[in-house]
GROMACS .gro file of C-alpha atoms in nm:
model
  410
    1MET     CA    1  -2.848   3.699   1.737
    2ARG     CA    2  -2.471   3.637   1.829
    3GLN     CA    3  -2.371   3.774   2.114
    4THR     CA    4  -2.047   4.014   2.100
    5ALA     CA    5  -1.768   4.141   2.339
    6PRO     CA    6  -1.780   4.539   2.405
    7GLU     CA    7  -1.696   4.731   2.082
    8GLY     CA    8  -1.801   4.461   1.876
    9ARG     CA    9  -1.476   4.304   1.890
   10GLY     CA   10  -1.508   3.906   1.843
   11PRO     CA   11  -1.787   3.668   1.928
   12VAL     CA   12  -1.776   3.597   2.327
   13ARG     CA   13  -1.774   3.205   2.251
   14TYR     CA   14  -1.509   3.156   2.036
   15GLY     CA   15  -1.272   2.826   2.053
   16PRO     CA   16  -1.083   2.853   1.761
   17PRO     CA   17  -1.049   2.465   1.638
   18ALA     CA   18  -0.752   2.219   1.650
   19PRO     CA   19  -0.620   2.222   1.279
   20ASP     CA   20  -0.725   1.908   1.121
   21THR     CA   21  -0.587   1.647   0.893
   22GLY     CA   22  -0.769   1.683   0.609
   23LEU     CA   23  -0.753   1.311   0.551
   24PRO     CA   24  -1.075   1.122   0.511
   25VAL     CA   25  -1.154   0.868   0.785
   26LEU     CA   26  -0.986   0.498   0.770
   27PRO     CA   27  -1.222   0.227   0.640
   28GLY     CA   28  -1.106   0.012   0.936
   29LEU     CA   29  -1.174   0.280   1.195
   30ALA     CA   30  -1.511   0.360   1.010
   31GLY     CA   31  -1.607  -0.015   0.995
   32LEU     CA   32  -1.547  -0.064   1.375
   33LEU     CA   33  -1.753   0.257   1.451
   34ALA     CA   34  -2.029   0.130   1.210
   35ALA     CA   35  -2.026  -0.203   1.378
   36ALA     CA   36  -2.068  -0.070   1.733
   37ALA     CA   37  -2.336   0.200   1.617
   38GLY     CA   38  -2.603  -0.038   1.744
   39ARG     CA   39  -2.440   0.022   2.082
   40THR     CA   40  -2.663   0.211   2.342
   41THR     CA   41  -2.474   0.234   2.666
   42PRO     CA   42  -2.172   0.473   2.694
   43GLU     CA   43  -1.838   0.364   2.838
   44PRO     CA   44  -1.823   0.360   3.202
   45PRO     CA   45  -1.675   0.669   3.358
   46GLY     CA   46  -1.293   0.692   3.295
   47GLY     CA   47  -1.339   0.430   2.996
   48GLY     CA   48  -1.376   0.025   2.998
   49PRO     CA   49  -1.117  -0.231   3.025
   50VAL     CA   50  -1.026  -0.269   2.671
   51LEU     CA   51  -0.978   0.111   2.580
   52ARG     CA   52  -0.764   0.168   2.919
   53GLU     CA   53  -0.577  -0.173   2.840
   54ALA     CA   54  -0.501  -0.006   2.478
   55ALA     CA   55  -0.405   0.326   2.629
   56SER     CA   56  -0.154   0.142   2.836
   57GLY     CA   57   0.032  -0.040   2.560
   58TYR     CA   58   0.007   0.287   2.380
   59TRP     CA   59   0.262   0.454   2.683
   60TRP     CA   60   0.454   0.102   2.722
   61ARG     CA   61   0.569   0.149   2.350
   62ARG     CA   62   0.703   0.484   2.461
   63GLY     CA   63   0.895   0.374   2.756
   64LEU     CA   64   0.633   0.450   3.027
   65ARG     CA   65   0.520   0.165   3.252
   66THR     CA   66   0.139   0.187   3.250
   67HIS     CA   67  -0.122  -0.055   3.349
   68ALA     CA   68  -0.490  -0.046   3.271
   69GLU     CA   69  -0.535   0.067   3.641
   70ASP     CA   70  -0.341   0.397   3.593
   71VAL     CA   71  -0.534   0.537   3.278
   72VAL     CA   72  -0.860   0.727   3.273
   73ALA     CA   73  -1.040   0.801   2.953
   74GLY     CA   74  -1.274   1.098   2.877
   75PRO     CA   75  -1.485   1.254   2.592
   76GLY     CA   76  -1.189   1.471   2.457
   77ALA     CA   77  -0.877   1.658   2.675
   78PRO     CA   78  -1.100   1.944   2.769
   79ALA     CA   79  -1.332   1.760   2.999
   80LEU     CA   80  -1.012   1.524   3.099
   81LEU     CA   81  -0.809   1.875   3.158
   82LEU     CA   82  -1.118   2.011   3.383
   83ALA     CA   83  -1.116   1.691   3.564
   84LEU     CA   84  -0.764   1.712   3.615
   85ILE     CA   85  -0.754   2.067   3.740
   86ALA     CA   86  -1.055   2.030   3.997
   87ALA     CA   87  -0.863   1.717   4.128
   88HIS     CA   88  -0.535   1.866   4.214
   89GLY     CA   89  -0.672   2.218   4.362
   90GLY     CA   90  -0.475   2.529   4.406
   91ASP     CA   91  -0.332   2.772   4.143
   92LEU     CA   92  -0.242   2.655   3.782
   93LEU     CA   93   0.072   2.776   3.593
   94LEU     CA   94   0.113   2.794   3.202
   95PRO     CA   95   0.356   2.873   2.922
   96ARG     CA   96   0.298   3.183   2.717
   97PRO     CA   97   0.158   3.130   2.474
   98CYS     CA   98  -0.036   2.794   2.516
   99PRO     CA   99  -0.322   2.622   2.374
  100ALA     CA  100  -0.664   2.851   2.364
  101TRP     CA  101  -0.891   2.597   2.537
  102TRP     CA  102  -0.634   2.574   2.835
  103THR     CA  103  -0.702   2.886   3.060
  104PRO     CA  104  -1.096   2.861   3.013
  105GLN     CA  105  -1.101   2.516   3.204
  106ALA     CA  106  -0.881   2.736   3.507
  107ARG     CA  107  -1.180   3.007   3.441
  108LEU     CA  108  -1.442   2.766   3.460
  109LEU     CA  109  -1.330   2.644   3.838
  110GLY     CA  110  -1.259   2.979   3.943
  111ARG     CA  111  -0.892   2.923   3.955
  112PRO     CA  112  -0.625   3.168   3.921
  113ALA     CA  113  -0.401   3.078   3.607
  114TYR     CA  114  -0.076   3.250   3.581
  115HIS     CA  115   0.128   3.248   3.247
  116VAL     CA  116   0.497   3.195   3.244
  117PRO     CA  117   0.727   3.318   2.940
  118THR     CA  118   0.894   3.041   2.728
  119PRO     CA  119   1.254   3.075   2.621
  120ALA     CA  120   1.316   3.140   2.255
  121GLU     CA  121   1.403   2.839   2.111
  122ALA     CA  122   1.083   2.675   2.189
  123GLY     CA  123   0.705   2.734   2.317
  124GLY     CA  124   0.499   2.470   2.548
  125VAL     CA  125   0.769   2.460   2.816
  126PRO     CA  126   0.825   2.742   3.063
  127ASP     CA  127   1.158   2.907   3.109
  128PRO     CA  128   1.278   2.746   3.422
  129TYR     CA  129   1.405   3.080   3.606
  130ALA     CA  130   1.107   3.258   3.516
  131LEU     CA  131   0.886   2.942   3.671
  132LEU     CA  132   1.079   2.993   3.979
  133GLU     CA  133   1.027   3.345   4.012
  134THR     CA  134   0.663   3.316   3.904
  135VAL     CA  135   0.624   3.061   4.195
  136ARG     CA  136   0.789   3.307   4.425
  137ARG     CA  137   0.566   3.556   4.371
  138ILE     CA  138   0.239   3.409   4.365
  139ARG     CA  139   0.313   3.262   4.689
  140ALA     CA  140   0.407   3.630   4.859
  141GLU     CA  141   0.081   3.719   4.744
  142GLY     CA  142  -0.087   3.441   4.909
  143GLY     CA  143  -0.139   3.217   4.633
  144THR     CA  144  -0.093   2.848   4.671
  145PRO     CA  145   0.072   2.706   4.308
  146ARG     CA  146  -0.013   2.348   4.238
  147VAL     CA  147  -0.021   2.253   3.911
  148LEU     CA  148   0.217   2.316   3.595
  149LEU     CA  149   0.047   2.243   3.259
  150LEU     CA  150   0.325   2.203   2.967
  151SER     CA  151   0.322   2.079   2.622
  152VAL     CA  152   0.648   1.925   2.496
  153ALA     CA  153   0.516   1.921   2.099
  154ASP     CA  154   0.321   2.233   2.102
  155ASP     CA  155   0.011   2.422   2.013
  156PRO     CA  156   0.043   2.703   1.889
  157THR     CA  157   0.422   2.771   1.831
  158ALA     CA  158   0.442   2.402   1.654
  159THR     CA  159   0.812   2.343   1.814
  160VAL     CA  160   0.921   2.061   2.027
  161ALA     CA  161   1.117   2.148   2.363
  162PRO     CA  162   1.464   2.023   2.370
  163PRO     CA  163   1.505   1.776   2.639
  164GLU     CA  164   1.744   1.974   2.835
  165LEU     CA  165   1.471   2.217   2.855
  166VAL     CA  166   1.205   2.017   2.970
  167ARG     CA  167   1.422   1.881   3.224
  168GLU     CA  168   1.510   2.201   3.385
  169ALA     CA  169   1.145   2.320   3.381
  170CYS     CA  170   1.020   1.995   3.527
  171GLU     CA  171   1.293   1.964   3.785
  172ALA     CA  172   1.218   2.310   3.934
  173ALA     CA  173   0.826   2.242   3.913
  174VAL     CA  174   0.907   1.919   4.110
  175ALA     CA  175   1.161   2.111   4.353
  176GLU     CA  176   0.868   2.401   4.434
  177GLY     CA  177   0.619   2.119   4.496
  178LEU     CA  178   0.419   2.141   4.197
  179HIS     CA  179   0.240   1.860   4.000
  180VAL     CA  180   0.310   1.840   3.617
  181ILE     CA  181   0.023   1.773   3.376
  182SER     CA  182   0.210   1.699   3.048
  183ASP     CA  183  -0.036   1.731   2.738
  184GLU     CA  184   0.139   1.523   2.475
  185THR     CA  185  -0.152   1.541   2.200
  186TRP     CA  186   0.052   1.641   1.912
  187ARG     CA  187   0.374   1.387   1.997
  188ASP     CA  188   0.285   1.185   1.724
  189THR     CA  189   0.278   1.458   1.477
  190ARG     CA  190   0.622   1.549   1.486
  191HIS     CA  191   0.740   1.630   1.098
  192ARG     CA  192   1.074   1.424   1.120
  193PRO     CA  193   1.077   1.215   1.424
  194GLU     CA  194   1.425   1.070   1.331
  195ASP     CA  195   1.561   1.421   1.393
  196THR     CA  196   1.347   1.557   1.680
  197VAL     CA  197   1.382   1.402   1.992
  198LEU     CA  198   1.070   1.436   2.220
  199LEU     CA  199   1.125   1.335   2.595
  200SER     CA  200   0.822   1.305   2.800
  201PRO     CA  201   0.829   1.472   3.154
  202ALA     CA  202   0.678   1.122   3.297
  203GLU     CA  203   1.009   1.000   3.211
  204MET     CA  204   1.208   1.182   3.434
  205CYS     CA  205   0.944   1.265   3.688
  206PRO     CA  206   0.752   0.928   3.704
  207ASP     CA  207   0.589   1.020   4.055
  208ASP     CA  208   0.514   1.374   3.968
  209VAL     CA  209   0.382   1.368   3.573
  210THR     CA  210   0.020   1.289   3.467
  211VAL     CA  211   0.015   1.253   3.096
  212LEU     CA  212  -0.273   1.393   2.899
  213SER     CA  213  -0.319   1.323   2.512
  214ASP     CA  214  -0.611   1.351   2.265
  215LEU     CA  215  -0.667   1.105   2.038
  216GLY     CA  216  -0.779   1.366   1.771
  217GLY     CA  217  -0.405   1.489   1.748
  218ALA     CA  218  -0.258   1.198   1.530
  219LEU     CA  219  -0.481   0.878   1.574
  220THR     CA  220  -0.840   0.913   1.514
  221PRO     CA  221  -1.054   1.190   1.361
  222ALA     CA  222  -1.121   1.511   1.562
  223ALA     CA  223  -1.492   1.442   1.567
  224TRP     CA  224  -1.484   1.122   1.756
  225PRO     CA  225  -1.455   1.254   2.136
  226CYS     CA  226  -1.173   1.035   2.291
  227ALA     CA  227  -0.886   1.131   2.483
  228VAL     CA  228  -0.698   0.956   2.772
  229ALA     CA  229  -0.474   1.026   3.081
  230ARG     CA  230  -0.177   0.838   3.215
  231PHE     CA  231  -0.159   0.893   3.628
  232PRO     CA  232   0.190   0.808   3.771
  233PRO     CA  233   0.180   0.452   3.909
  234THR     CA  234   0.033   0.403   4.258
  235ASP     CA  235   0.099   0.106   4.507
  236PRO     CA  236  -0.273   0.029   4.577
  237SER     CA  237  -0.180  -0.085   4.915
  238ARG     CA  238  -0.090   0.310   5.028
  239ALA     CA  239  -0.397   0.451   4.784
  240ASP     CA  240  -0.590   0.660   4.972
  241ARG     CA  241  -0.958   0.798   4.806
  242TRP     CA  242  -0.891   1.146   4.951
  243THR     CA  243  -0.532   1.203   4.794
  244ASP     CA  244  -0.562   0.958   4.483
  245ARG     CA  245  -0.621   1.203   4.233
  246ARG     CA  246  -0.692   0.958   3.983
  247ALA     CA  247  -1.018   0.847   4.189
  248ARG     CA  248  -1.097   1.213   4.218
  249VAL     CA  249  -1.071   1.271   3.854
  250LEU     CA  250  -1.310   0.986   3.800
  251ASP     CA  251  -1.556   1.130   4.086
  252VAL     CA  252  -1.524   1.461   3.883
  253LEU     CA  253  -1.614   1.321   3.508
  254THR     CA  254  -1.896   1.102   3.716
  255ALA     CA  255  -2.064   1.401   3.823
  256LEU     CA  256  -2.022   1.563   3.475
  257GLY     CA  257  -2.133   1.268   3.280
  258ALA     CA  258  -1.811   1.276   3.080
  259VAL     CA  259  -1.787   0.942   2.944
  260VAL     CA  260  -1.648   0.839   2.588
  261PRO     CA  261  -1.970   0.766   2.346
  262GLY     CA  262  -2.011   0.382   2.349
  263PRO     CA  263  -1.971   0.319   1.963
  264VAL     CA  264  -1.648   0.529   1.972
  265ALA     CA  265  -1.479   0.289   2.196
  266PRO     CA  266  -1.365   0.022   1.995
  267ALA     CA  267  -1.228   0.251   1.709
  268ALA     CA  268  -1.076   0.409   1.975
  269ALA     CA  269  -0.878   0.098   2.118
  270HIS     CA  270  -0.810  -0.007   1.770
  271ALA     CA  271  -0.622   0.356   1.683
  272LEU     CA  272  -0.445   0.322   2.046
  273ASP     CA  273  -0.344  -0.043   1.964
  274GLU     CA  274  -0.123   0.112   1.657
  275PRO     CA  275  -0.217  -0.105   1.343
  276GLU     CA  276   0.019  -0.032   1.034
  277ASP     CA  277  -0.270   0.127   0.870
  278VAL     CA  278  -0.305   0.396   1.153
  279THR     CA  279   0.050   0.473   1.201
  280VAL     CA  280   0.108   0.474   0.840
  281ARG     CA  281  -0.130   0.707   0.803
  282ALA     CA  282  -0.027   0.949   1.103
  283ARG     CA  283   0.339   0.922   0.965
  284ARG     CA  284   0.250   1.040   0.606
  285ALA     CA  285  -0.002   1.334   0.726
  286ALA     CA  286   0.274   1.480   0.964
  287ALA     CA  287   0.540   1.468   0.717
  288VAL     CA  288   0.301   1.635   0.446
  289HIS     CA  289   0.196   1.891   0.662
  290GLY     CA  290   0.556   1.932   0.789
  291ARG     CA  291   0.659   2.011   0.431
  292LEU     CA  292   0.393   2.256   0.392
  293ALA     CA  293   0.438   2.414   0.735
  294ALA     CA  294   0.832   2.495   0.601
  295ALA     CA  295   0.716   2.658   0.285
  296ALA     CA  296   0.461   2.866   0.498
  297HIS     CA  297   0.753   2.933   0.752
  298ARG     CA  298   0.994   3.051   0.427
  299ALA     CA  299   0.702   3.290   0.337
  300VAL     CA  300   0.677   3.446   0.672
  301LEU     CA  301   1.029   3.504   0.676
  302ALA     CA  302   1.095   3.642   0.315
  303ALA     CA  303   0.803   3.884   0.408
  304GLY     CA  304   1.053   4.035   0.693
  305ALA     CA  305   0.816   3.861   0.955
  306LEU     CA  306   0.942   3.605   1.253
  307ALA     CA  307   0.834   3.260   1.336
  308ARG     CA  308   1.009   2.967   1.524
  309PRO     CA  309   1.071   2.683   1.274
  310PRO     CA  310   0.797   2.445   1.295
  311GLN     CA  311   0.848   2.082   1.412
  312ALA     CA  312   0.512   1.942   1.495
  313GLY     CA  313   0.111   1.972   1.430
  314ARG     CA  314  -0.054   2.134   1.144
  315HIS     CA  315   0.036   2.469   1.162
  316LEU     CA  316   0.288   2.770   1.223
  317TYR     CA  317   0.298   3.065   1.484
  318ALA     CA  318   0.414   3.348   1.334
  319ASP     CA  319   0.506   3.719   1.493
  320LEU     CA  320   0.381   4.007   1.247
  321GLY     CA  321   0.564   4.251   1.463
  322PRO     CA  322   0.794   4.366   1.225
  323LEU     CA  323   0.524   4.443   0.989
  324ARG     CA  324   0.331   4.660   1.248
  325ALA     CA  325   0.353   4.998   1.042
  326GLY     CA  326   0.214   4.810   0.720
  327LEU     CA  327  -0.048   4.686   0.916
  328ALA     CA  328  -0.140   5.005   1.138
  329ALA     CA  329  -0.200   5.138   0.737
  330ARG     CA  330  -0.471   4.889   0.731
  331GLY     CA  331  -0.644   4.979   1.042
  332VAL     CA  332  -0.469   4.643   1.215
  333THR     CA  333  -0.336   4.706   1.568
  334ASP     CA  334  -0.361   4.441   1.762
  335SER     CA  335  -0.356   4.070   1.716
  336LEU     CA  336  -0.768   4.094   1.734
  337GLU     CA  337  -0.775   4.281   1.431
  338LEU     CA  338  -0.532   4.110   1.265
  339GLU     CA  339  -0.719   3.789   1.319
  340SER     CA  340  -1.000   3.912   1.183
  341HIS     CA  341  -0.852   4.104   0.879
  342LEU     CA  342  -0.620   3.771   0.794
  343GLY     CA  343  -0.916   3.552   0.798
  344ALA     CA  344  -1.122   3.763   0.582
  345ARG     CA  345  -0.818   3.783   0.317
  346LEU     CA  346  -0.725   3.402   0.346
  347GLY     CA  347  -1.046   3.284   0.400
  348ALA     CA  348  -0.931   3.046   0.648
  349PRO     CA  349  -0.895   3.057   1.013
  350ALA     CA  350  -0.618   3.297   1.139
  351THR     CA  351  -0.605   3.250   1.506
  352GLY     CA  352  -0.497   3.563   1.706
  353GLY     CA  353  -0.249   3.514   1.978
  354HIS     CA  354  -0.460   3.695   2.232
  355ARG     CA  355  -0.649   3.344   2.198
  356PHE     CA  356  -0.305   3.163   2.315
  357GLY     CA  357  -0.235   3.373   2.600
  358ASP     CA  358  -0.032   3.622   2.441
  359GLU     CA  359  -0.062   4.011   2.504
  360LEU     CA  360  -0.330   4.179   2.287
  361GLY     CA  361  -0.063   4.423   2.115
  362ALA     CA  362   0.134   4.167   1.992
  363LEU     CA  363   0.081   4.067   1.629
  364ARG     CA  364   0.120   3.718   1.678
  365VAL     CA  365  -0.116   3.471   1.481
  366ARG     CA  366  -0.163   3.103   1.421
  367PHE     CA  367  -0.193   2.983   1.063
  368GLY     CA  368  -0.322   2.619   0.969
  369THR     CA  369  -0.157   2.422   0.710
  370GLY     CA  370  -0.487   2.278   0.564
  371MET     CA  371  -0.567   2.587   0.388
  372PHE     CA  372  -0.291   2.458   0.140
  373LEU     CA  373  -0.405   2.124   0.075
  374GLY     CA  374  -0.668   2.201  -0.190
  375ASP     CA  375  -1.060   2.262  -0.203
  376THR     CA  376  -1.188   1.911  -0.340
  377ALA     CA  377  -1.117   1.590  -0.191
  378GLU     CA  378  -0.931   1.513  -0.503
  379GLU     CA  379  -0.693   1.766  -0.460
  380ARG     CA  380  -0.646   1.702  -0.081
  381ALA     CA  381  -0.591   1.327  -0.150
  382GLU     CA  382  -0.338   1.411  -0.427
  383THR     CA  383  -0.151   1.682  -0.172
  384LEU     CA  384  -0.160   1.387   0.085
  385THR     CA  385   0.018   1.132  -0.105
  386ALA     CA  386   0.284   1.349  -0.286
  387ASP     CA  387   0.614   1.302  -0.183
  388SER     CA  388   0.675   1.706  -0.231
  389PRO     CA  389   0.353   1.841  -0.186
  390GLU     CA  390   0.449   2.187  -0.191
  391THR     CA  391   0.507   2.152  -0.576
  392LEU     CA  392   0.167   2.047  -0.676
  393PRO     CA  393   0.029   2.341  -0.893
  394HIS     CA  394  -0.320   2.384  -0.661
  395VAL     CA  395  -0.074   2.376  -0.349
  396ALA     CA  396   0.178   2.627  -0.490
  397ARG     CA  397  -0.075   2.868  -0.626
  398ARG     CA  398  -0.212   2.867  -0.230
  399LEU     CA  399   0.156   2.901  -0.125
  400ALA     CA  400   0.209   3.190  -0.367
  401ALA     CA  401  -0.098   3.383  -0.260
  402PHE     CA  402   0.006   3.339   0.117
  403GLY     CA  403   0.317   3.452   0.047
  404THR     CA  404   0.190   3.769  -0.171
  405LEU     CA  405  -0.072   3.850   0.112
  406LEU     CA  406   0.235   3.858   0.387
  407GLU     CA  407   0.443   4.078   0.132
  408GLU     CA  408   0.146   4.339   0.062
  409LEU     CA  409   0.163   4.399   0.447
  410ARG     CA  410   0.497   4.541   0.447
   0.00000   0.00000   0.00000
């Protein structure tokens, strides 16, 4: 029997899945995986040289000087983040809201985690002044803040933080002696990359930022576990095993047995090399999900609710607080009840804001745009190749039903 929380309010073990592309696996990637299916050994802890070299090239193309020895690979971002937090020690600071899987990593290690408010213009990066005040308060209470975790292209808010905000937050963090972990899983899912500037914290503070990226964000299927982390380049002559955090991360991954599956590694390395079929697919998926997110955003605003304009990812984060009276009439008074109510009505995940560190009483929810793609493989394929997917009959029906549902909540 599935365990539930007190008063039956939701499953105890619940990890909302990241929004999926809805696309079939690329034939080239599937072929590489199939060709390596007979490989019986996993990658070594941290990844083999081919995989790490491919990851270094990925970051070189984004303006970050990287060599294979600066890279660690693991079976997904959660395992890598757990190792990173363990390697750094101390207390963790997170933006509010933040991805649902971040805070549990700190809890597993028994580390305090403090949420810092984000400014109005974007999520994923804390307000610099609130960050400084939070650090001061933690130290006054005897804590030891060591790490700031942020995401410039954000889940759940689907925003891309402006460069000036990223710079101010990172400079404040480094000035207070914090190391920054930048989760850039969603950077390649920007809806309009030509109009949306993404500045990595590692470009500004190269000695104080570790970059984390899960390939399932844009390059590979989510079911293939592989993520990579880029560490600040270290002069080997000055490396010390007890202060070299890359070495400590490798120790943790080794202890956990957290290694990339052998058959997955060749396909992951190929995706990181970014051949044309992979990049065209990623750009196409981002553009289509961007148009669907924009249409859903318009429906949210038309119903009288609030949401930041989505800029990246395959989701939309809405604040239904203005609809509180109508929701209360339906027995919905917090985000857990909102999650249950909307999930049942939509027949698709509608993850409550409490999963992302928002207050339980705040009526916020993340909608995935995958629910608009279609029910069949044929419908999804048509949607993902259309120049104006929101005008397709099966997509328009789903968007209209979504808007009607929100209107009924008034």
